[in-house]
Amino acid sequence: MSKRGYHHGNLKQALIDAALTLIETKGPTGFTLSEASKTAGVTPAAVYRHFDGREDLIAEAARQGYDMFADLIEFAYQSGQPSAMAAFGATGRAYLAFAQKYPGHYIAMFESSISVNRTPELAAASKRANDVLEKAAADLSEHIPVEKRPPASMFSAHIWAMSHGVVELFARNSPGRASPFPPEDLLETGIGIYLRGLGLIDADD
Amino acid sequence: MSKRGYHHGNLKQALIDAALTLIETKGPTGFTLSEASKTAGVTPAAVYRHFDGREDLIAEAARQGYDMFADLIEFAYQSGQPSAMAAFGATGRAYLAFAQKYPGHYIAMFESSISVNRTPELAAASKRANDVLEKAAADLSEHIPVEKRPPASMFSAHIWAMSHGVVELFARNSPGRASPFPPEDLLETGIGIYLRGLGLIDADD
DNA sequence: TGTACATCAGTGAACGCGCGTTCACTGATGTAC
DNA sequence: TGTACATCAGTGAACGCGCGTTCACTGATGTAC
């Protein structure tokens, strides 16, 4: 903030922020190093003081995204305890909220072609996010009779798929494709119906 | 086929096919006119005999995709009649099959930034696909008591979201992200649980 | 407090490259007579 | 069947552009004395 002049002071983060904004508007392949550096008020060559190159910058943006994502999801999950049901619901809402509040991160994480195994840090951050989702599903599925209980990883994959689908198709404004309902409602009702199918919600709601 | 030489014979379709293969491997923004024309064995300038430019080529690919998609979905839907349940199940399976068999089309349709309203033909093809999906949902929801019946468009949006999510997260091999289950199983069980939640499938399966 | 100096974040010019698009052209094809 | 000719699908060279990356450099900063 206060530091300016020849030395930027916080160029690394400024570049990541610029990249995220660009990714948000132009997609992960539409983003260019040159434009990000220009946005940050710096020469393209300056990027190489902080990153190994283009891919490395995107990977770092994704890593920060996974970290925030895991934090938010974990916090939402804890905030609903000790009710497994409340914890699960909060987790689902946090998912959509994250995708809407941080679209650049979301795209870098799930739509860029960066492998999640690119660096150990990225893999760890991604795994942590995954584990929280699966933990929420596992907790909740404790309430299902064993013989009709699907594996927690399947349960969590279903919810994740529906959440991701709602984000991609109805939350992000695909050009020319109108959403019939607010995405929050769509996800809330969708998950509700699914959970009822598992016997976790009373048929009378 | 038989026609070759100075005149290509069927360059327009050859360019679309080349574009689809490229889109499939490099994403909608990674695709280049030059590479598509080279693949088709032709100079980049030749493209302009058949298309207005880059975007126009993608739009045409998407249009063909919507057409095939609507045909396949419609056929699957009809093949399950008169049972609404069978028709709906076939429709869901056709969705996934399309995404897997024609990934280039699927990406051009749902992941490119081409507006569905770009041309009247594209809008019409897209609407037809949409209508078939919604019709299947509406038919099936006839079997739900009116007072607990969600709007058909919401019903269809839920199923579409879950299908799209399964495709994006687990069917397409996101680099480094392993699918815990075959996507077909994931979608079949997911939709099954959802339908049970709507009271459309017996709790005992 | 003042000065000499090492550090290193950012500059600016340059590179080779592939892009989408344009243009005047060429030559294969198919039709009219 | 043979020839003249119009059509138009494709060529090839050229354009201006922005890309990611490299390099020797410069000058602001912070530390040692």
Coordinates of C-alpha atoms (C1' of nucleotides) in Angstrom, one line a residue:
Chain A
M1 CA 0.0 0.0 0.0
S2 CA 2.4 2.7 1.3
K3 CA 5.4 1.3 -0.5
R4 CA 5.6 2.5 -4.1
G5 CA 8.0 3.7 -6.7
Y6 CA 10.7 1.7 -8.4
H7 CA 10.1 -1.2 -6.2
H8 CA 6.5 -2.3 -6.2
G9 CA 6.4 -3.7 -2.7
N10 CA 3.9 -6.5 -3.2
L11 CA 4.2 -7.3 -6.9
K12 CA 3.8 -11.1 -6.5
Q13 CA 0.3 -10.8 -5.0
A14 CA -0.6 -7.9 -7.4
L15 CA 0.2 -10.2 -10.3
I16 CA -1.9 -13.0 -8.9
D17 CA -4.8 -10.6 -8.4
A18 CA -4.5 -9.3 -11.9
A19 CA -4.3 -12.8 -13.3
L20 CA -7.5 -13.8 -11.4
T21 CA -9.4 -10.9 -12.7
L22 CA -8.3 -11.7 -16.3
I23 CA -9.1 -15.4 -15.9
E24 CA -12.5 -14.5 -14.6
T25 CA -13.3 -12.5 -17.7
K26 CA -11.4 -14.3 -20.4
G27 CA -11.0 -17.8 -19.2
P28 CA -7.9 -19.7 -18.2
T29 CA -6.5 -19.8 -21.7
G30 CA -7.5 -16.3 -22.5
F31 CA -5.3 -14.9 -19.8
T32 CA -1.9 -13.6 -20.8
L33 CA 1.2 -12.8 -18.8
S34 CA 1.7 -9.5 -20.6
E35 CA -1.7 -8.2 -19.8
A36 CA -1.4 -9.3 -16.2
S37 CA 1.9 -7.5 -15.9
K38 CA 0.5 -4.4 -17.5
T39 CA -2.5 -4.4 -15.1
A40 CA -0.1 -4.6 -12.2
G41 CA 1.8 -1.6 -13.7
V42 CA 4.9 -3.5 -14.5
T43 CA 7.0 -4.8 -17.4
P44 CA 6.3 -8.4 -18.5
A45 CA 9.9 -9.3 -17.7
A46 CA 9.3 -8.4 -14.0
V47 CA 7.0 -11.4 -13.7
Y48 CA 10.0 -13.7 -13.8
R49 CA 11.4 -12.3 -10.6
H50 CA 8.4 -14.0 -8.8
F51 CA 7.3 -16.9 -11.0
D52 CA 8.9 -19.5 -13.2
G53 CA 6.5 -18.5 -16.0
R54 CA 2.9 -18.3 -17.1
E55 CA 1.8 -21.8 -15.8
D56 CA 3.5 -21.2 -12.5
L57 CA 1.5 -18.1 -11.9
I58 CA -1.8 -19.9 -12.6
A59 CA -0.8 -22.7 -10.4
E60 CA -0.1 -20.3 -7.5
A61 CA -3.5 -18.7 -8.1
A62 CA -5.2 -22.1 -7.9
R63 CA -3.3 -23.0 -4.8
Q64 CA -4.5 -19.9 -3.0
G65 CA -8.0 -20.7 -4.2
Y66 CA -7.8 -24.2 -2.7
D67 CA -6.5 -22.9 0.5
M68 CA -9.3 -20.3 0.8
F69 CA -11.8 -22.9 -0.3
A70 CA -10.8 -25.5 2.2
D71 CA -10.8 -22.8 5.0
L72 CA -14.3 -21.6 4.0
I73 CA -15.7 -25.1 3.6
E74 CA -14.2 -26.2 6.9
F75 CA -15.5 -23.2 8.8
A76 CA -19.0 -23.7 7.4
Y77 CA -18.9 -27.3 8.3
Q78 CA -17.8 -26.6 11.9
S79 CA -20.4 -23.8 12.2
G80 CA -23.2 -26.4 11.7
Q81 CA -21.9 -28.8 14.3
P82 CA -23.0 -30.8 16.2
S83 CA -26.0 -31.3 13.8
A84 CA -24.7 -33.3 10.8
M85 CA -27.6 -32.0 8.8
A86 CA -26.9 -28.4 9.6
A87 CA -23.2 -28.8 9.0
F88 CA -23.8 -30.4 5.6
G89 CA -26.2 -27.7 4.5
A90 CA -23.8 -25.0 5.5
T91 CA -21.1 -26.7 3.6
G92 CA -23.2 -26.8 0.4
R93 CA -24.0 -23.1 0.7
A94 CA -20.4 -22.3 1.3
Y95 CA -19.5 -24.1 -1.9
L96 CA -21.8 -21.9 -4.0
A97 CA -20.8 -18.8 -2.2
F98 CA -17.1 -19.4 -2.9
A99 CA -17.8 -20.0 -6.6
Q100 CA -19.7 -16.8 -6.8
K101 CA -17.4 -14.6 -4.7
Y102 CA -14.2 -15.9 -6.2
P103 CA -14.9 -16.9 -9.8
G104 CA -11.3 -16.4 -10.8
H105 CA -10.1 -18.8 -8.2
Y106 CA -12.8 -21.2 -9.0
I107 CA -11.9 -21.2 -12.7
A108 CA -8.2 -21.6 -12.0
M109 CA -9.0 -24.5 -9.7
F110 CA -11.5 -26.4 -11.7
E111 CA -11.4 -25.2 -15.3
S112 CA -7.7 -24.5 -16.0
S113 CA -5.7 -27.4 -17.3
I114 CA -3.2 -27.1 -14.5
S115 CA -2.7 -30.5 -12.9
V116 CA -3.5 -30.7 -9.3
N117 CA -0.3 -32.6 -8.9
R118 CA 1.9 -29.9 -10.4
T119 CA 3.4 -29.1 -7.0
P120 CA 3.2 -30.8 -3.6
E121 CA 1.7 -27.6 -2.1
L122 CA -1.1 -27.5 -4.7
A123 CA -1.8 -31.2 -4.3
A124 CA -2.0 -30.8 -0.5
A125 CA -4.3 -27.8 -0.7
S126 CA -6.6 -29.7 -3.1
K127 CA -6.6 -32.8 -1.0
R128 CA -7.5 -30.9 2.1
A129 CA -10.5 -29.3 0.3
N130 CA -11.5 -32.7 -0.9
D131 CA -11.2 -34.3 2.5
V132 CA -13.5 -31.7 4.2
L133 CA -16.2 -32.3 1.6
E134 CA -15.9 -36.1 2.1
K135 CA -15.9 -35.7 5.9
A136 CA -19.1 -33.8 5.8
A137 CA -20.7 -36.5 3.6
A138 CA -19.3 -39.3 5.8
D139 CA -20.7 -37.7 9.0
L140 CA -24.1 -37.2 7.5
S141 CA -24.3 -40.7 6.0
E142 CA -23.9 -42.1 9.5
H143 CA -27.6 -41.4 9.8
I144 CA -28.4 -43.7 7.0
P145 CA -29.0 -47.4 7.8
V146 CA -25.9 -49.3 6.9
E147 CA -27.5 -51.5 4.3
K148 CA -28.8 -48.6 2.2
R149 CA -25.8 -46.3 2.8
P150 CA -23.8 -45.5 -0.3
P151 CA -20.1 -45.0 0.1
A152 CA -19.3 -41.6 1.5
S153 CA -17.1 -40.8 -1.5
M154 CA -20.0 -41.5 -3.9
F155 CA -22.3 -39.4 -1.8
S156 CA -19.9 -36.6 -1.8
A157 CA -19.3 -36.9 -5.5
H158 CA -23.0 -36.6 -6.2
I159 CA -23.3 -33.4 -4.2
W160 CA -20.2 -32.0 -5.7
A161 CA -21.3 -32.8 -9.2
M162 CA -24.7 -31.1 -8.7
S163 CA -23.0 -28.1 -7.1
H164 CA -20.5 -27.8 -9.9
G165 CA -23.2 -28.2 -12.5
V166 CA -25.3 -25.4 -11.0
V167 CA -22.2 -23.2 -10.8
E168 CA -21.3 -23.8 -14.4
L169 CA -24.7 -23.8 -16.1
F170 CA -26.7 -21.4 -14.0
A171 CA -24.5 -19.3 -11.7
R172 CA -21.9 -18.2 -14.2
N173 CA -23.9 -16.3 -16.8
S174 CA -23.2 -18.4 -19.8
P175 CA -23.8 -16.1 -22.7
G176 CA -27.4 -16.4 -23.9
R177 CA -28.3 -19.1 -21.5
A178 CA -30.8 -17.8 -18.9
S179 CA -31.2 -19.5 -15.6
P180 CA -34.8 -20.5 -14.8
F181 CA -34.2 -20.0 -11.0
P182 CA -31.6 -18.3 -8.8
P183 CA -28.7 -20.7 -8.5
E184 CA -28.9 -20.7 -4.7
D185 CA -32.5 -21.9 -4.8
L186 CA -31.7 -24.4 -7.5
L187 CA -28.9 -25.9 -5.4
E188 CA -30.8 -25.8 -2.1
T189 CA -33.8 -27.6 -3.5
G190 CA -31.7 -30.0 -5.6
I191 CA -29.7 -31.1 -2.6
G192 CA -32.8 -31.2 -0.5
I193 CA -34.5 -33.6 -2.9
Y194 CA -31.3 -35.7 -3.1
L195 CA -31.1 -36.0 0.7
R196 CA -34.7 -37.0 1.0
G197 CA -33.9 -39.7 -1.5
L198 CA -31.3 -41.0 0.9
G199 CA -33.9 -40.9 3.7
L200 CA -32.1 -38.1 5.5
I201 CA -34.9 -35.7 5.4
D202 CA -38.5 -36.4 6.3
A203 CA -40.7 -36.8 3.2
D204 CA -42.9 -34.0 4.5
D205 CA -39.9 -31.8 4.7
Chain B
M1 CA -14.4 -39.0 -50.4
S2 CA -13.6 -39.7 -54.0
K3 CA -13.2 -36.1 -55.0
R4 CA -9.7 -34.8 -54.3
G5 CA -7.0 -32.6 -55.8
Y6 CA -7.1 -28.9 -56.2
H7 CA -10.6 -28.7 -55.0
H8 CA -11.1 -30.4 -51.7
G9 CA -14.6 -31.6 -52.2
N10 CA -15.9 -31.3 -48.7
L11 CA -13.6 -28.8 -47.0
K12 CA -16.3 -27.2 -44.9
Q13 CA -17.0 -30.3 -43.0
A14 CA -13.3 -31.3 -42.9
L15 CA -12.6 -28.0 -41.2
I16 CA -15.3 -28.5 -38.6
D17 CA -14.1 -32.0 -37.9
A18 CA -10.5 -30.7 -37.5
A19 CA -11.8 -27.9 -35.2
L20 CA -13.7 -30.4 -33.1
T21 CA -10.6 -32.5 -32.6
L22 CA -8.5 -29.5 -31.6
I23 CA -11.2 -28.2 -29.3
E24 CA -11.4 -31.6 -27.6
T25 CA -7.7 -31.6 -26.9
K26 CA -6.9 -27.9 -26.4
G27 CA -10.1 -26.3 -25.2
P28 CA -12.2 -23.8 -27.0
T29 CA -9.7 -21.0 -26.7
G30 CA -6.7 -23.2 -27.5
F31 CA -8.1 -23.9 -30.9
T32 CA -6.6 -22.0 -33.8
L33 CA -7.8 -21.4 -37.3
S34 CA -4.3 -22.0 -38.7
E35 CA -4.0 -25.4 -37.1
A36 CA -7.4 -26.5 -38.2
S37 CA -6.7 -25.6 -41.8
K38 CA -3.4 -27.3 -41.6
T39 CA -5.0 -30.5 -40.3
A40 CA -7.5 -30.3 -43.2
G41 CA -4.6 -30.0 -45.6
V42 CA -5.4 -26.5 -46.7
T43 CA -4.1 -22.9 -46.4
P44 CA -5.5 -20.8 -43.6
A45 CA -7.0 -18.4 -46.2
A46 CA -9.1 -21.2 -47.6
V47 CA -11.2 -21.2 -44.4
Y48 CA -12.7 -17.8 -45.5
R49 CA -14.4 -19.5 -48.5
H50 CA -16.6 -21.3 -46.0
F51 CA -16.8 -19.3 -42.8
D52 CA -16.8 -15.7 -41.8
G53 CA -13.9 -16.3 -39.4
R54 CA -12.8 -18.1 -36.4
E55 CA -15.9 -17.6 -34.2
D56 CA -18.2 -18.6 -37.1
L57 CA -16.5 -21.9 -37.4
I58 CA -16.9 -22.7 -33.7
A59 CA -20.5 -21.6 -33.8
E60 CA -21.2 -24.0 -36.7
A61 CA -19.5 -26.8 -34.8
A62 CA -21.7 -26.0 -31.8
R63 CA -24.8 -25.9 -34.0
Q64 CA -24.1 -29.4 -35.4
G65 CA -23.6 -30.5 -31.8
Y66 CA -26.9 -29.2 -30.6
D67 CA -28.6 -30.9 -33.6
M68 CA -27.1 -34.3 -32.9
F69 CA -27.7 -33.8 -29.2
A70 CA -31.3 -33.0 -29.6
D71 CA -31.7 -36.0 -32.0
L72 CA -30.0 -38.4 -29.6
I73 CA -31.9 -37.2 -26.6
E74 CA -35.2 -37.2 -28.4
F75 CA -34.6 -40.8 -29.7
A76 CA -33.6 -42.0 -26.3
Y77 CA -36.7 -40.4 -24.8
Q78 CA -39.0 -42.0 -27.4
S79 CA -37.4 -45.4 -27.0
G80 CA -38.4 -45.5 -23.4
Q81 CA -42.0 -44.7 -24.0
P82 CA -44.7 -45.2 -22.9
S83 CA -43.1 -45.6 -19.5
A84 CA -42.2 -42.1 -18.2
M85 CA -39.6 -43.6 -15.9
A86 CA -37.9 -45.7 -18.6
A87 CA -38.0 -42.7 -21.0
F88 CA -36.4 -40.5 -18.4
G89 CA -33.7 -43.0 -17.6
A90 CA -32.8 -43.5 -21.2
T91 CA -32.6 -39.7 -21.6
G92 CA -30.1 -39.4 -18.8
R93 CA -27.9 -42.1 -20.1
A94 CA -28.0 -40.6 -23.6
Y95 CA -26.8 -37.3 -22.1
L96 CA -23.7 -38.8 -20.7
A97 CA -23.1 -41.0 -23.8
F98 CA -23.2 -37.9 -26.0
A99 CA -20.7 -36.0 -23.8
Q100 CA -18.4 -39.0 -23.9
K101 CA -18.7 -39.8 -27.6
Y102 CA -18.6 -36.2 -28.8
P103 CA -16.4 -34.3 -26.4
G104 CA -15.5 -31.7 -29.0
H105 CA -19.1 -30.9 -29.7
Y106 CA -19.9 -30.9 -26.0
I107 CA -17.2 -28.4 -25.3
A108 CA -18.2 -26.2 -28.2
M109 CA -21.7 -26.2 -26.9
F110 CA -21.3 -25.7 -23.2
E111 CA -17.8 -24.4 -22.6
S112 CA -17.0 -22.1 -25.4
S113 CA -17.9 -18.5 -25.0
I114 CA -20.1 -18.6 -28.1
S115 CA -23.5 -17.1 -27.3
V116 CA -26.3 -19.5 -28.0
N117 CA -28.1 -16.5 -29.6
R118 CA -25.3 -15.9 -32.1
T119 CA -27.4 -17.0 -35.0
P120 CA -31.1 -18.0 -35.3
E121 CA -30.1 -21.5 -36.3
L122 CA -27.9 -22.0 -33.3
A123 CA -30.6 -20.6 -31.0
A124 CA -33.2 -22.9 -32.5
A125 CA -31.0 -26.0 -32.2
S126 CA -30.2 -25.2 -28.6
K127 CA -33.9 -24.6 -27.8
R128 CA -34.9 -27.9 -29.2
A129 CA -32.4 -29.7 -27.1
N130 CA -33.6 -27.8 -24.0
D131 CA -37.2 -28.6 -24.8
V132 CA -36.7 -32.3 -25.1
L133 CA -35.0 -32.4 -21.7
E134 CA -37.8 -30.4 -20.1
K135 CA -40.4 -32.5 -21.8
A136 CA -38.9 -35.6 -20.3
A137 CA -38.9 -34.0 -16.8
A138 CA -42.5 -32.7 -17.2
D139 CA -43.8 -36.1 -18.3
L140 CA -42.2 -37.8 -15.3
S141 CA -43.3 -35.2 -12.8
E142 CA -46.9 -36.0 -13.8
H143 CA -46.4 -39.0 -11.5
I144 CA -45.8 -36.7 -8.5
P145 CA -48.7 -35.5 -6.4
V146 CA -49.4 -31.9 -7.5
E147 CA -48.8 -30.4 -4.1
K148 CA -45.2 -31.7 -3.8
R149 CA -44.4 -31.4 -7.5
P150 CA -41.5 -29.0 -8.3
P151 CA -41.8 -27.0 -11.5
A152 CA -40.6 -29.1 -14.4
S153 CA -38.0 -26.6 -15.4
M154 CA -36.5 -26.9 -11.9
F155 CA -36.6 -30.6 -12.0
S156 CA -34.9 -30.7 -15.4
A157 CA -32.3 -28.1 -14.2
H158 CA -31.4 -30.3 -11.3
I159 CA -30.8 -33.3 -13.4
W160 CA -29.0 -31.3 -16.0
A161 CA -26.7 -29.8 -13.4
M162 CA -25.8 -33.2 -11.9
S163 CA -25.2 -34.6 -15.4
H164 CA -23.0 -31.7 -16.4
G165 CA -21.2 -31.9 -13.1
V166 CA -20.4 -35.6 -13.5
V167 CA -19.2 -34.9 -17.1
E168 CA -17.0 -32.0 -16.1
L169 CA -15.5 -33.4 -12.9
F170 CA -15.4 -37.2 -13.4
A171 CA -15.9 -38.1 -17.1
R172 CA -13.5 -35.8 -18.7
N173 CA -10.2 -36.7 -17.1
S174 CA -9.2 -33.5 -15.3
P175 CA -5.5 -33.7 -15.0
G176 CA -4.5 -35.2 -11.7
R177 CA -8.1 -35.6 -10.5
A178 CA -9.1 -39.3 -10.2
S179 CA -12.7 -40.3 -10.4
P180 CA -13.8 -42.5 -7.4
F181 CA -16.3 -44.3 -9.6
P182 CA -17.1 -44.8 -13.3
P183 CA -19.1 -41.7 -14.4
E184 CA -22.0 -43.9 -15.6
D185 CA -22.4 -45.4 -12.2
L186 CA -22.1 -42.1 -10.5
L187 CA -24.8 -40.5 -12.7
E188 CA -27.1 -43.5 -12.6
T189 CA -27.0 -43.7 -8.8
G190 CA -27.1 -40.0 -8.3
I191 CA -30.2 -39.6 -10.5
G192 CA -31.7 -42.7 -8.8
I193 CA -31.4 -41.1 -5.3
Y194 CA -32.7 -37.8 -6.6
L195 CA -35.8 -39.5 -8.1
R196 CA -36.4 -41.4 -4.9
G197 CA -36.4 -38.1 -3.1
L198 CA -39.2 -37.0 -5.4
G199 CA -41.1 -40.1 -4.5
L200 CA -40.8 -41.5 -8.1
I201 CA -38.9 -44.6 -7.1
D202 CA -39.9 -46.9 -4.3
A203 CA -37.7 -46.6 -1.2
D204 CA -36.8 -50.2 -1.6
D205 CA -35.6 -49.6 -5.1
Chain C
dT1 C1' 24.3 10.6 11.5
dG2 C1' 26.8 10.0 7.1
dT3 C1' 28.9 7.3 3.6
dA4 C1' 30.2 3.1 0.8
dC5 C1' 28.5 -0.7 -1.0
dA6 C1' 26.0 -5.2 -1.9
dT7 C1' 21.6 -6.7 -3.1
dC8 C1' 18.1 -7.5 -6.1
dA9 C1' 13.4 -5.9 -8.0
dG10 C1' 12.2 -3.9 -12.0
dT11 C1' 13.5 -1.9 -16.9
dG12 C1' 13.5 -1.8 -21.9
dA13 C1' 14.9 -3.7 -26.0
dA14 C1' 15.0 -7.7 -28.5
dC15 C1' 14.0 -12.5 -30.1
dG16 C1' 11.4 -15.8 -32.7
dC17 C1' 6.8 -17.4 -33.2
dG18 C1' 2.1 -18.3 -34.5
dC19 C1' -1.9 -15.9 -34.8
dG20 C1' -6.3 -14.1 -37.8
dT21 C1' -7.2 -11.8 -41.8
dT22 C1' -6.5 -9.5 -46.7
dC23 C1' -5.4 -9.7 -51.3
dA24 C1' -4.4 -10.5 -56.1
dC25 C1' -3.7 -14.7 -58.2
dT26 C1' -4.3 -19.5 -60.4
dG27 C1' -6.0 -23.4 -62.0
dA28 C1' -9.6 -27.3 -61.6
dT29 C1' -14.3 -28.0 -62.6
dG30 C1' -18.5 -28.1 -65.1
dT31 C1' -21.5 -26.0 -68.6
dA32 C1' -22.9 -24.0 -73.2
dC33 C1' -22.6 -24.5 -77.7
Chain D
dT1 C1' -17.4 -35.6 -78.7
dG2 C1' -14.6 -31.3 -78.6
dT3 C1' -13.8 -26.6 -77.5
dA4 C1' -14.4 -21.9 -75.2
dC5 C1' -15.3 -20.0 -71.2
dA6 C1' -17.4 -18.6 -66.6
dT7 C1' -17.1 -19.9 -62.0
dC8 C1' -15.1 -20.1 -57.8
dA9 C1' -12.4 -23.1 -54.4
dG10 C1' -7.9 -22.9 -53.1
dT11 C1' -2.9 -20.6 -53.2
dG12 C1' 0.9 -18.1 -51.3
dA13 C1' 2.7 -14.0 -49.8
dA14 C1' 2.1 -10.4 -46.9
dC15 C1' 0.2 -7.5 -43.0
dG16 C1' 0.3 -6.0 -38.2
dC17 C1' -0.1 -7.8 -33.7
dG18 C1' 0.6 -9.7 -29.2
dC19 C1' 2.5 -13.5 -27.2
dG20 C1' 6.2 -15.7 -23.6
dT21 C1' 10.8 -15.5 -22.7
dT22 C1' 15.9 -13.8 -22.4
dC23 C1' 19.3 -10.5 -21.4
dA24 C1' 22.3 -7.0 -19.9
dC25 C1' 21.2 -3.0 -17.5
dT26 C1' 19.8 0.4 -13.7
dG27 C1' 18.6 2.4 -9.7
dA28 C1' 16.1 2.1 -5.1
dT29 C1' 16.7 0.0 -0.8
dG30 C1' 18.8 -1.5 3.4
dT31 C1' 23.0 -2.7 5.9
dA32 C1' 27.9 -2.3 7.6
dC33 C1' 31.0 0.6 9.3

